[in-house]
GROMACS .gro file of C-alpha atoms in nm:
model
  249
    1UNK     CA    1   0.024  -0.011  -0.008
    2UNK     CA    2   0.199   0.342  -0.103
    3UNK     CA    3  -0.029   0.683  -0.033
    4UNK     CA    4   0.147   1.015  -0.218
    5UNK     CA    5   0.301   1.120   0.142
    6UNK     CA    6   0.273   0.804   0.336
    7UNK     CA    7   0.451   0.514   0.244
    8UNK     CA    8   0.372   0.147   0.403
    9UNK     CA    9   0.618  -0.130   0.338
   10UNK     CA   10   0.674  -0.430   0.484
   11UNK     CA   11   1.052  -0.452   0.501
   12UNK     CA   12   1.116  -0.782   0.628
   13UNK     CA   13   0.900  -1.065   0.744
   14UNK     CA   14   0.653  -0.911   0.988
   15UNK     CA   15   0.837  -0.574   0.996
   16UNK     CA   16   0.648  -0.309   0.825
   17UNK     CA   17   0.759   0.015   0.797
   18UNK     CA   18   0.531   0.388   0.773
   19UNK     CA   19   0.723   0.641   0.640
   20UNK     CA   20   0.535   1.002   0.669
   21UNK     CA   21   0.649   1.222   0.375
   22UNK     CA   22   0.435   1.542   0.351
   23UNK     CA   23   0.706   1.773   0.154
   24UNK     CA   24   0.512   1.991   0.086
   25UNK     CA   25   0.416   2.097   0.431
   26UNK     CA   26   0.728   1.918   0.591
   27UNK     CA   27   0.495   1.622   0.781
   28UNK     CA   28   0.262   1.895   0.934
   29UNK     CA   29  -0.109   1.712   0.992
   30UNK     CA   30  -0.198   1.814   0.669
   31UNK     CA   31  -0.514   1.623   0.471
   32UNK     CA   32  -0.311   1.423   0.316
   33UNK     CA   33  -0.100   1.328   0.548
   34UNK     CA   34  -0.368   1.244   0.840
   35UNK     CA   35  -0.562   1.032   0.580
   36UNK     CA   36  -0.279   0.823   0.484
   37UNK     CA   37  -0.175   0.738   0.862
   38UNK     CA   38  -0.512   0.644   0.973
   39UNK     CA   39  -0.559   0.456   0.622
   40UNK     CA   40  -0.168   0.316   0.734
   41UNK     CA   41  -0.313   0.210   1.043
   42UNK     CA   42  -0.592   0.031   0.961
   43UNK     CA   43  -0.442  -0.178   0.679
   44UNK     CA   44  -0.148  -0.283   0.950
   45UNK     CA   45  -0.448  -0.391   1.176
   46UNK     CA   46  -0.605  -0.574   0.946
   47UNK     CA   47  -0.288  -0.786   0.821
   48UNK     CA   48  -0.250  -1.081   1.038
   49UNK     CA   49   0.128  -1.142   0.912
   50UNK     CA   50   0.271  -0.770   1.062
   51UNK     CA   51   0.425  -0.795   1.407
   52UNK     CA   52   0.609  -0.429   1.464
   53UNK     CA   53   0.540  -0.119   1.306
   54UNK     CA   54   0.836   0.116   1.264
   55UNK     CA   55   0.661   0.440   1.207
   56UNK     CA   56   0.951   0.737   1.090
   57UNK     CA   57   0.924   1.058   0.882
   58UNK     CA   58   1.180   1.141   0.594
   59UNK     CA   59   1.514   1.383   0.622
   60UNK     CA   60   1.518   1.612   0.893
   61UNK     CA   61   1.156   1.583   1.021
   62UNK     CA   62   0.929   1.333   1.192
   63UNK     CA   63   0.605   1.533   1.244
   64UNK     CA   64   0.533   1.847   1.304
   65UNK     CA   65   0.193   1.921   1.441
   66UNK     CA   66  -0.111   2.131   1.327
   67UNK     CA   67  -0.137   2.309   0.983
   68UNK     CA   68  -0.226   2.695   1.021
   69UNK     CA   69  -0.556   2.573   0.867
   70UNK     CA   70  -0.629   2.319   1.103
   71UNK     CA   71  -0.536   2.561   1.351
   72UNK     CA   72  -0.752   2.874   1.262
   73UNK     CA   73  -1.012   2.587   1.213
   74UNK     CA   74  -1.012   2.509   1.591
   75UNK     CA   75  -0.988   2.891   1.659
   76UNK     CA   76  -1.300   2.949   1.546
   77UNK     CA   77  -1.495   2.656   1.631
   78UNK     CA   78  -1.542   2.435   1.349
   79UNK     CA   79  -1.341   2.159   1.469
   80UNK     CA   80  -1.134   1.998   1.773
   81UNK     CA   81  -0.788   1.738   1.721
   82UNK     CA   82  -1.045   1.441   1.863
   83UNK     CA   83  -1.180   1.425   1.494
   84UNK     CA   84  -0.926   1.258   1.361
   85UNK     CA   85  -0.739   1.079   1.666
   86UNK     CA   86  -0.399   1.071   1.497
   87UNK     CA   87  -0.250   1.074   1.888
   88UNK     CA   88  -0.396   0.721   1.944
   89UNK     CA   89  -0.296   0.533   1.633
   90UNK     CA   90   0.051   0.393   1.778
   91UNK     CA   91  -0.120   0.327   2.135
   92UNK     CA   92  -0.470   0.180   1.970
   93UNK     CA   93  -0.255  -0.061   1.761
   94UNK     CA   94  -0.237  -0.439   1.839
   95UNK     CA   95   0.092  -0.496   1.756
   96UNK     CA   96   0.401  -0.318   1.912
   97UNK     CA   97   0.502   0.052   1.714
   98UNK     CA   98   0.845   0.183   1.743
   99UNK     CA   99   0.858   0.555   1.661
  100UNK     CA  100   1.181   0.577   1.503
  101UNK     CA  101   1.203   0.991   1.533
  102UNK     CA  102   1.489   1.071   1.297
  103UNK     CA  103   1.322   1.452   1.259
  104UNK     CA  104   1.185   1.728   1.431
  105UNK     CA  105   0.896   1.637   1.652
  106UNK     CA  106   0.648   1.947   1.698
  107UNK     CA  107   0.406   1.996   1.879
  108UNK     CA  108   0.123   1.727   1.809
  109UNK     CA  109   0.383   1.571   1.583
  110UNK     CA  110   0.591   1.512   1.906
  111UNK     CA  111   0.293   1.341   2.094
  112UNK     CA  112   0.222   1.133   1.784
  113UNK     CA  113   0.593   0.926   1.855
  114UNK     CA  114   0.535   0.925   2.210
  115UNK     CA  115   0.203   0.707   2.229
  116UNK     CA  116   0.413   0.426   2.045
  117UNK     CA  117   0.592   0.165   2.224
  118UNK     CA  118   0.919   0.197   2.187
  119UNK     CA  119   1.064   0.558   2.097
  120UNK     CA  120   1.435   0.700   1.961
  121UNK     CA  121   1.546   1.029   1.941
  122UNK     CA  122   1.798   1.171   1.695
  123UNK     CA  123   2.071   1.403   1.913
  124UNK     CA  124   2.027   1.720   1.598
  125UNK     CA  125   1.651   1.703   1.594
  126UNK     CA  126   1.468   1.939   1.791
  127UNK     CA  127   1.174   1.816   1.997
  128UNK     CA  128   0.892   2.045   2.131
  129UNK     CA  129   0.553   2.080   2.285
  130UNK     CA  130   0.504   2.468   2.141
  131UNK     CA  131   0.129   2.461   2.162
  132UNK     CA  132   0.167   2.757   2.474
  133UNK     CA  133   0.342   2.933   2.176
  134UNK     CA  134   0.022   2.979   2.004
  135UNK     CA  135  -0.136   3.070   2.346
  136UNK     CA  136  -0.343   2.747   2.388
  137UNK     CA  137  -0.302   2.516   2.631
  138UNK     CA  138  -0.229   2.158   2.504
  139UNK     CA  139  -0.409   1.902   2.327
  140UNK     CA  140  -0.345   1.551   2.149
  141UNK     CA  141  -0.285   1.387   2.458
  142UNK     CA  142   0.041   1.556   2.553
  143UNK     CA  143  -0.076   1.643   2.896
  144UNK     CA  144  -0.055   1.329   2.945
  145UNK     CA  145   0.227   1.129   2.780
  146UNK     CA  146   0.461   1.372   2.887
  147UNK     CA  147   0.462   1.325   3.167
  148UNK     CA  148   0.364   0.942   3.130
  149UNK     CA  149   0.693   0.894   2.909
  150UNK     CA  150   0.961   1.192   3.028
  151UNK     CA  151   0.896   1.233   3.409
  152UNK     CA  152   0.697   1.546   3.562
  153UNK     CA  153   0.941   1.813   3.617
  154UNK     CA  154   1.064   1.822   3.254
  155UNK     CA  155   0.717   1.739   3.112
  156UNK     CA  156   0.626   2.010   3.300
  157UNK     CA  157   0.896   2.276   3.179
  158UNK     CA  158   0.864   2.166   2.834
  159UNK     CA  159   0.450   2.241   2.840
  160UNK     CA  160   0.438   2.535   2.988
  161UNK     CA  161   0.743   2.707   2.839
  162UNK     CA  162   0.717   2.590   2.500
  163UNK     CA  163   1.089   2.587   2.415
  164UNK     CA  164   1.324   2.358   2.197
  165UNK     CA  165   1.474   2.093   2.317
  166UNK     CA  166   1.761   1.897   2.082
  167UNK     CA  167   1.760   1.575   2.163
  168UNK     CA  168   2.091   1.603   2.266
  169UNK     CA  169   2.001   1.815   2.526
  170UNK     CA  170   1.723   1.548   2.638
  171UNK     CA  171   1.963   1.289   2.678
  172UNK     CA  172   2.143   1.480   2.906
  173UNK     CA  173   1.883   1.557   3.073
  174UNK     CA  174   1.832   1.188   3.139
  175UNK     CA  175   1.503   1.113   2.935
  176UNK     CA  176   1.453   0.681   2.924
  177UNK     CA  177   1.488   0.651   2.544
  178UNK     CA  178   1.789   0.590   2.286
  179UNK     CA  179   1.922   0.902   2.150
  180UNK     CA  180   2.137   0.855   1.872
  181UNK     CA  181   2.276   1.018   1.537
  182UNK     CA  182   2.040   1.109   1.340
  183UNK     CA  183   2.179   0.841   1.046
  184UNK     CA  184   2.181   0.566   1.334
  185UNK     CA  185   1.815   0.571   1.454
  186UNK     CA  186   1.683   0.408   1.123
  187UNK     CA  187   1.925   0.111   1.193
  188UNK     CA  188   1.870   0.110   1.533
  189UNK     CA  189   1.535   0.089   1.492
  190UNK     CA  190   1.492  -0.233   1.215
  191UNK     CA  191   1.741  -0.412   1.452
  192UNK     CA  192   1.488  -0.344   1.829
  193UNK     CA  193   1.223  -0.465   1.508
  194UNK     CA  194   1.393  -0.792   1.452
  195UNK     CA  195   1.419  -0.873   1.818
  196UNK     CA  196   1.061  -0.826   1.857
  197UNK     CA  197   0.948  -1.000   1.520
  198UNK     CA  198   1.124  -1.314   1.674
  199UNK     CA  199   0.817  -1.383   1.874
  200UNK     CA  200   0.511  -1.498   1.853
  201UNK     CA  201   0.239  -1.276   1.699
  202UNK     CA  202  -0.017  -1.351   1.990
  203UNK     CA  203   0.213  -1.307   2.246
  204UNK     CA  204   0.295  -0.959   2.142
  205UNK     CA  205  -0.037  -0.868   2.092
  206UNK     CA  206  -0.168  -1.002   2.439
  207UNK     CA  207   0.150  -0.814   2.617
  208UNK     CA  208   0.081  -0.511   2.471
  209UNK     CA  209  -0.256  -0.563   2.529
  210UNK     CA  210  -0.177  -0.544   2.892
  211UNK     CA  211   0.117  -0.322   2.946
  212UNK     CA  212  -0.152  -0.011   2.778
  213UNK     CA  213  -0.455  -0.127   2.904
  214UNK     CA  214  -0.458   0.183   3.157
  215UNK     CA  215  -0.312   0.411   2.940
  216UNK     CA  216  -0.590   0.338   2.687
  217UNK     CA  217  -0.835   0.362   3.014
  218UNK     CA  218  -0.737   0.702   3.142
  219UNK     CA  219  -0.622   0.920   2.821
  220UNK     CA  220  -0.997   0.935   2.756
  221UNK     CA  221  -1.046   1.174   3.054
  222UNK     CA  222  -0.751   1.359   2.960
  223UNK     CA  223  -0.847   1.433   2.617
  224UNK     CA  224  -1.224   1.583   2.738
  225UNK     CA  225  -0.959   1.778   3.009
  226UNK     CA  226  -0.795   1.876   2.739
  227UNK     CA  227  -1.051   1.992   2.514
  228UNK     CA  228  -1.238   2.134   2.817
  229UNK     CA  229  -0.888   2.381   2.799
  230UNK     CA  230  -0.934   2.415   2.431
  231UNK     CA  231  -1.268   2.557   2.518
  232UNK     CA  232  -1.135   2.833   2.716
  233UNK     CA  233  -0.767   2.927   2.591
  234UNK     CA  234  -0.812   2.858   2.195
  235UNK     CA  235  -1.066   3.097   2.112
  236UNK     CA  236  -0.907   3.435   2.229
  237UNK     CA  237  -0.840   3.680   1.962
  238UNK     CA  238  -0.434   3.661   2.051
  239UNK     CA  239  -0.442   3.294   1.999
  240UNK     CA  240  -0.510   3.370   1.638
  241UNK     CA  241  -0.282   3.691   1.601
  242UNK     CA  242  -0.005   3.389   1.717
  243UNK     CA  243  -0.113   3.158   1.444
  244UNK     CA  244  -0.094   3.410   1.166
  245UNK     CA  245   0.228   3.532   1.297
  246UNK     CA  246   0.478   3.234   1.369
  247UNK     CA  247   0.344   3.056   1.091
  248UNK     CA  248   0.461   3.356   0.876
  249UNK     CA  249   0.825   3.307   1.016
   0.00000   0.00000   0.00000
């Protein structure tokens, strides 16, 4: 299966690679990328031969979060981020997912990666939850998954100050993920995928279901809380001004 901006390829028996390559919009969540990802994971769910997914981007981009049009639509109250549930694709996937984040993970793009079962970062890339830069509170499950995966103190800092963090800096801060030179991320992910693919598929599905069951159960409540915060914060005139100004840079 090949989408124009999402490529799905079985690279070895049991190992499927999903490559996000929305080059026009630098892997922001355009309609094409969103539809491509949803269709890709639906196809993976339906394929009984797959055992593990490698999710990655292209060049220096992993995933870059919302488009300007998408954020302005939320500001106007036309949509909300739950309409596609991109953030939960890796979490809801039956088989283990490896986020090979060889490039920048920005806003919802970072959250997308952190919901995977395994996360690999690159030293050169920028990772940020930049929601508050635009003046609205975080969504995409970021207020849950960052503390869960990175620890509360670092997550609170990243969510409140919306700063940019290179992978090398996060490594020094003690994050519990491998941080490698960009050129080594995919190879590391493939070796990890091979180790996973050695196991029986049923056992992988059963164990993942057990390990993430509490996350799946708790996430829906957090998403409701994030939507309430969006209702309070997203519709400020200043937010629209910030979205237009920041995307204009």
